[in-house]
């Protein structure tokens, strides 16, 4: 039956059923099976959740229901099939009876296919040929299926499980294969593995700092490398610096990352290293940052505007303080807090073509306010008052006062008590200590101390002669040690120069003397005397005197003179000679002057003349007696020559084998006779001298008894020994008990005789 015919029959049946339904006819006793169209197989992928089932075409209007033969694969609710698991199930569509049509079912197959897992990224891999094997990480997946890996060329990269080992330089396809798992289908994802040459060993690529304008360009030096690959360079910020080849050209202030890339070569792969290029502006030229001193002011804000150094840069300035307890800084304003010193550091930021400046420093000294001190009146005291209490001047500060005398020989200060020490003027300095924000202050007054009038003696009349050299003036006696000053009433007769008298012409003048303040004495009242200026007498010259030290005293004869004045004599150096009246006695060698002074008479002024006396050395008076010493003995106190000189002696022996001098000691060596010469060196008053004497050296004998041994020792001569008349020997002699007489002879002369009692 053709499809067209079937459709006509279906339509006809449906129409008949419709008419019957409208007319109220009941279903006939016989039922007609509906005609169903194709019920095609259904396919779904796990993970879609649910699908709707479309019934086949039918000429019946009967309702459809569905069943699943395998609810583990799909469950049916209404016409909705919920997908449960991968598998197949038979879906039966049942059409209920309706009208003339009987119920009828039709089946088809529902196939649930596995879902394709959703995979994550599988990144490409680059390894050096000398790199260690790596563990492969599979892409992320919605499936829990196990993974395996394959490589397109195991000669370049081999796979063992999940371990990839680089074998040779090249590129392979790496495939990660995930097996089917539960409701997930098997899947795979591929990536590339690039095996490069080994990473070369390179040296550092150090950061570079440049000052803009200091160089036009810089040749970049690549890091050292054991690869021969060519190097290329790039700049990350071409506004700061550009690179052509290996030539870097700085353009503006800033930073740029410079990358050095070495191309692969031989068994070495490519490598990149970076460094930071910093282009700084040159530091600006700064003027002086002057130190400042500022005073704290009571009840004021105590703020100071900081003045930065002059600079050719427009960069902003910042300031810091070394001690914020003394001075705090906010922007360019310094607030003074306490007295002291701080270092203010000024730094100018980079601007334009200038970098940041080097720190500039200055010293800010914060002082206290100057106190206002009232007037301090001068004080006058007399030395007899001894002491007084001093009071300070008024002051706006409450600081403690201390006092000091600037001339402690005039006055001393102990606390507030002033001790009067001498006559004159002393400045008393008062110092007020710093207090709170007040600086130390000071003031001073002049203390005038008057003294006791000195007691002056009679001032004798003075005389001088025409043509005299300036004469020292002898003032009157005084109990004050003050310095004297003099004045003449007539400078045409006599004048005062350097406090000495200079006679000018014959006549009389009044000389006035005043004694200056000294110690507890004030200045004296003026005292006067008369000075008479006369011509000097003329006298004959005196002959110089030459004497020896031990000369007998001589009489001095004054020279002839046209004056009748008396003559007197004095000596300049009393250690050379002394003068008693006109008798001159010599005391020592040397040269000195004798002053012959003639007193004035009615016509002539006093006069004085000088002569020289020269005293030369005398020859010493030496005598020396012969003396005897023992051989083998040393002595420092041997009999020395008798002399009237204190000159040092030097001794010499004519026969050192008999006697000699060793380290100043006279040593007798053997018996005999020698001549000893003594040379006395010159002393202050005596010349050198020589004297000699004969010295006798006698043998030295020693006999000692110890037990029954007589030990005989002879120094300085050969000798013979007898004991009780029997021959013995020099040295050790054993004897029996009893009396033993020992006799020692030398050259036929007995030099020892002694009896010993032997026990």
PDB file of C-alpha atoms in Angstrom, residues 322-425:
ATOM      1  CA  UNK A 322      69.309  65.410  63.271  1.00  0.00           C
ATOM      2  CA  UNK A 323      67.471  65.952  66.574  1.00  0.00           C
ATOM      3  CA  UNK A 324      63.741  66.627  66.597  1.00  0.00           C
ATOM      4  CA  UNK A 325      63.872  67.257  70.342  1.00  0.00           C
ATOM      5  CA  UNK A 326      65.790  70.475  69.654  1.00  0.00           C
ATOM      6  CA  UNK A 327      64.392  71.467  66.243  1.00  0.00           C
ATOM      7  CA  UNK A 328      61.458  69.902  64.403  1.00  0.00           C
ATOM      8  CA  UNK A 329      61.005  70.378  60.663  1.00  0.00           C
ATOM      9  CA  UNK A 330      57.743  70.496  58.710  1.00  0.00           C
ATOM     10  CA  UNK A 331      58.278  71.258  55.054  1.00  0.00           C
ATOM     11  CA  UNK A 332      60.546  74.273  54.953  1.00  0.00           C
ATOM     12  CA  UNK A 333      59.645  75.515  58.449  1.00  0.00           C
ATOM     13  CA  UNK A 334      61.882  74.719  61.431  1.00  0.00           C
ATOM     14  CA  UNK A 335      60.326  75.003  64.881  1.00  0.00           C
ATOM     15  CA  UNK A 336      62.806  75.802  67.645  1.00  0.00           C
ATOM     16  CA  UNK A 337      62.058  73.676  70.709  1.00  0.00           C
ATOM     17  CA  UNK A 338      65.126  73.662  72.939  1.00  0.00           C
ATOM     18  CA  UNK A 339      68.609  75.101  73.100  1.00  0.00           C
ATOM     19  CA  UNK A 340      71.308  73.107  71.358  1.00  0.00           C
ATOM     20  CA  UNK A 341      72.778  72.347  67.953  1.00  0.00           C
ATOM     21  CA  UNK A 342      71.310  70.232  65.172  1.00  0.00           C
ATOM     22  CA  UNK A 343      72.351  69.379  61.648  1.00  0.00           C
ATOM     23  CA  UNK A 344      69.764  70.376  59.042  1.00  0.00           C
ATOM     24  CA  UNK A 345      70.057  68.288  55.868  1.00  0.00           C
ATOM     25  CA  UNK A 346      68.599  69.655  52.628  1.00  0.00           C
ATOM     26  CA  UNK A 347      68.035  67.364  49.617  1.00  0.00           C
ATOM     27  CA  UNK A 348      66.725  68.525  46.241  1.00  0.00           C
ATOM     28  CA  UNK A 349      64.625  66.051  44.264  1.00  0.00           C
ATOM     29  CA  UNK A 350      65.322  65.242  40.624  1.00  0.00           C
ATOM     30  CA  UNK A 351      63.711  67.593  38.102  1.00  0.00           C
ATOM     31  CA  UNK A 352      64.134  68.137  34.378  1.00  0.00           C
ATOM     32  CA  UNK A 353      67.606  67.140  33.299  1.00  0.00           C
ATOM     33  CA  UNK A 354      68.922  67.187  36.875  1.00  0.00           C
ATOM     34  CA  UNK A 355      69.047  64.292  39.254  1.00  0.00           C
ATOM     35  CA  UNK A 356      68.609  64.475  42.982  1.00  0.00           C
ATOM     36  CA  UNK A 357      71.198  66.597  44.710  1.00  0.00           C
ATOM     37  CA  UNK A 358      73.721  65.351  47.170  1.00  0.00           C
ATOM     38  CA  UNK A 359      72.619  66.127  50.720  1.00  0.00           C
ATOM     39  CA  UNK A 360      73.682  69.604  51.844  1.00  0.00           C
ATOM     40  CA  UNK A 361      74.048  70.223  55.551  1.00  0.00           C
ATOM     41  CA  UNK A 362      74.252  73.212  57.793  1.00  0.00           C
ATOM     42  CA  UNK A 363      74.408  73.656  61.531  1.00  0.00           C
ATOM     43  CA  UNK A 364      71.437  75.307  63.195  1.00  0.00           C
ATOM     44  CA  UNK A 365      72.360  76.610  66.615  1.00  0.00           C
ATOM     45  CA  UNK A 366      69.464  77.376  68.900  1.00  0.00           C
ATOM     46  CA  UNK A 367      70.384  79.778  71.635  1.00  0.00           C
ATOM     47  CA  UNK A 368      68.314  81.168  74.440  1.00  0.00           C
ATOM     48  CA  UNK A 369      66.991  84.696  74.604  1.00  0.00           C
ATOM     49  CA  UNK A 370      69.442  87.335  75.779  1.00  0.00           C
ATOM     50  CA  UNK A 371      68.455  88.516  79.250  1.00  0.00           C
ATOM     51  CA  UNK A 372      67.883  92.240  79.823  1.00  0.00           C
ATOM     52  CA  UNK A 373      70.404  93.251  82.489  1.00  0.00           C
ATOM     53  CA  UNK A 374      70.165  96.539  84.374  1.00  0.00           C
ATOM     54  CA  UNK A 375      73.031  98.932  85.083  1.00  0.00           C
ATOM     55  CA  UNK A 376      75.714  97.871  87.584  1.00  0.00           C
ATOM     56  CA  UNK A 377      77.304 100.759  89.420  1.00  0.00           C
ATOM     57  CA  UNK A 378      81.078 100.990  89.960  1.00  0.00           C
ATOM     58  CA  UNK A 379      82.359 100.530  93.543  1.00  0.00           C
ATOM     59  CA  UNK A 380      85.079 102.406  95.471  1.00  0.00           C
ATOM     60  CA  UNK A 381      86.632 100.859  98.608  1.00  0.00           C
ATOM     61  CA  UNK A 382      89.676 101.402 100.846  1.00  0.00           C
ATOM     62  CA  UNK A 383      92.100  98.568 101.335  1.00  0.00           C
ATOM     63  CA  UNK A 384      91.521  98.796 105.098  1.00  0.00           C
ATOM     64  CA  UNK A 385      87.904  97.595 104.670  1.00  0.00           C
ATOM     65  CA  UNK A 386      89.210  94.111 103.846  1.00  0.00           C
ATOM     66  CA  UNK A 387      86.057  92.701 102.214  1.00  0.00           C
ATOM     67  CA  UNK A 388      82.469  93.432 101.192  1.00  0.00           C
ATOM     68  CA  UNK A 389      79.401  91.633  99.784  1.00  0.00           C
ATOM     69  CA  UNK A 390      78.596  92.228  96.146  1.00  0.00           C
ATOM     70  CA  UNK A 391      75.049  92.307  94.744  1.00  0.00           C
ATOM     71  CA  UNK A 392      74.186  91.453  91.130  1.00  0.00           C
ATOM     72  CA  UNK A 393      72.402  93.821  88.759  1.00  0.00           C
ATOM     73  CA  UNK A 394      68.717  93.380  87.923  1.00  0.00           C
ATOM     74  CA  UNK A 395      67.916  90.873  85.140  1.00  0.00           C
ATOM     75  CA  UNK A 396      64.896  89.554  83.256  1.00  0.00           C
ATOM     76  CA  UNK A 397      66.339  86.028  83.725  1.00  0.00           C
ATOM     77  CA  UNK A 398      66.220  84.023  86.917  1.00  0.00           C
ATOM     78  CA  UNK A 399      69.606  82.399  86.267  1.00  0.00           C
ATOM     79  CA  UNK A 400      72.097  82.142  89.127  1.00  0.00           C
ATOM     80  CA  UNK A 401      74.874  84.753  89.272  1.00  0.00           C
ATOM     81  CA  UNK A 402      78.570  84.042  89.796  1.00  0.00           C
ATOM     82  CA  UNK A 403      81.347  86.605  90.142  1.00  0.00           C
ATOM     83  CA  UNK A 404      85.012  86.763  89.193  1.00  0.00           C
ATOM     84  CA  UNK A 405      87.779  89.310  89.534  1.00  0.00           C
ATOM     85  CA  UNK A 406      89.758  89.906  86.348  1.00  0.00           C
ATOM     86  CA  UNK A 407      92.740  91.041  88.458  1.00  0.00           C
ATOM     87  CA  UNK A 408      93.083  88.739  91.483  1.00  0.00           C
ATOM     88  CA  UNK A 409      96.157  90.671  92.668  1.00  0.00           C
ATOM     89  CA  UNK A 410      93.825  93.612  93.374  1.00  0.00           C
ATOM     90  CA  UNK A 411      90.704  91.714  94.458  1.00  0.00           C
ATOM     91  CA  UNK A 412      89.514  88.130  94.767  1.00  0.00           C
ATOM     92  CA  UNK A 413      85.915  86.911  94.790  1.00  0.00           C
ATOM     93  CA  UNK A 414      84.642  84.053  96.948  1.00  0.00           C
ATOM     94  CA  UNK A 415      80.973  83.493  96.161  1.00  0.00           C
ATOM     95  CA  UNK A 416      79.445  86.937  96.745  1.00  0.00           C
ATOM     96  CA  UNK A 417      82.266  88.105  99.034  1.00  0.00           C
ATOM     97  CA  UNK A 418      84.961  90.347  97.521  1.00  0.00           C
ATOM     98  CA  UNK A 419      88.374  90.222  99.254  1.00  0.00           C
ATOM     99  CA  UNK A 420      90.443  93.403  98.883  1.00  0.00           C
ATOM    100  CA  UNK A 421      94.012  92.338  98.035  1.00  0.00           C
ATOM    101  CA  UNK A 422      95.798  95.422  96.746  1.00  0.00           C
ATOM    102  CA  UNK A 423      95.505  99.018  95.733  1.00  0.00           C
ATOM    103  CA  UNK A 424      94.323  99.820  92.237  1.00  0.00           C
ATOM    104  CA  UNK A 425      91.425  98.964  89.986  1.00  0.00           C
TER     105      UNK A 425
END
